[in-house]
Steps between C-alpha positions, in 0.01 A plus 500: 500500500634162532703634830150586622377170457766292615505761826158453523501104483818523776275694698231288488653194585716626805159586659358175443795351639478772792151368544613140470670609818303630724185267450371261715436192349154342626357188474136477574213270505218635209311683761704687681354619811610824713708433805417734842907469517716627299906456442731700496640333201195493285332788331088479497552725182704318322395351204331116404555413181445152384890454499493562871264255566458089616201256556722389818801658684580127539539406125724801395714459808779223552637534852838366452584548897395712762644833386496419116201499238492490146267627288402226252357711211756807499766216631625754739704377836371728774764517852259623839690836578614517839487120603702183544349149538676212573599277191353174367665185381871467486572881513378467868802468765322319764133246507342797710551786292386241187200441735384859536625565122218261409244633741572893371453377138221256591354812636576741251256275213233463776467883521558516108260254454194684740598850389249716269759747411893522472685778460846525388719809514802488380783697647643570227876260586573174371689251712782305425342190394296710277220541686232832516471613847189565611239588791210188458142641659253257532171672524659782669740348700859491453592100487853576646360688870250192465798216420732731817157456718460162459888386593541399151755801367738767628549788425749530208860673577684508198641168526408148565559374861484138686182420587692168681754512771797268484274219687240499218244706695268820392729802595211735647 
């Protein structure tokens, strides 16, 4: 009998944890309203329990650069899957790519900021600096193809490259 139970406990929590997985997270204002589009990242079915909710997208949500967010209240680093954006501060090899660092990040909080719903997906890898890699959809729209459209990421290819040449310009 006590097998049973501890089976049944095991059991238990590896679908919870399976569940944990797959779910989207979503952060909503208190009236969510329904959306003509729909993303391929976010289920209409899935469901919206208080946990899953926010007053503002903007207060849970700490853009730390243009392809990294954190989630304040779970205090969970989120990567953009399939982008690069050029680094801020002192990590940035040249004053251009600093520039448009600032811009993609200044960017990223404006559409934060002005978005009713954000989805996160995770993918389910972790990256070396410990981060969850994740698609971002902003009321339907995948914030990386929006970031890419905008000249303000690349498209990520396993690797960091130069975003200066050797005379301190943007390399296209």
């Amino acid at each position: 009998m006590a097998h049973s139970n501890i089976f049944s406990a095991g059991l238990a929590a590896s679908a919870l944890m399976l569940a944990a997985a797959v779910s989207v997270i979503f952060i909503s204002d208190p009236a969510p309203q329904a959306s003509a589009q729909t993303s391929q990242f976010a289920s209409a079915d899935a469901p919206r329990t208080p946990r899953h909710r926010a007053a503002n997208a903007a207060e849970r949500m700490r853009v730390i650069d243009g392809d990294t967010l954190e989630d304040t209240r779970d205090e969970i680093t989120y990567r953009v899957v399939n982008i690069d954006t050029p680094e801020t501060g002192s990590r940035a090899r040249c004053a251009a790519e600093r520039e448009l660092g600032n811009r993609a990040t200044a960017t990223v909080r404006t559409l934060i900021a002005e978005t009713r719903r954000v989805d996160l997906r995770p993918t389910g890898r972790i990256d070396r600096y410990g981060r969850t890699i994740a698609y971002v959809v902003l009321d339907g729209r995948d914030m990386g193809e929006m970031l890419i459209a905008a000249g303000l990421a690349r498209p990520w290819r396993g690797r960091r490259e130069p975003w200066c040449d050797t005379n301190g310009n943007l390399i296209p």
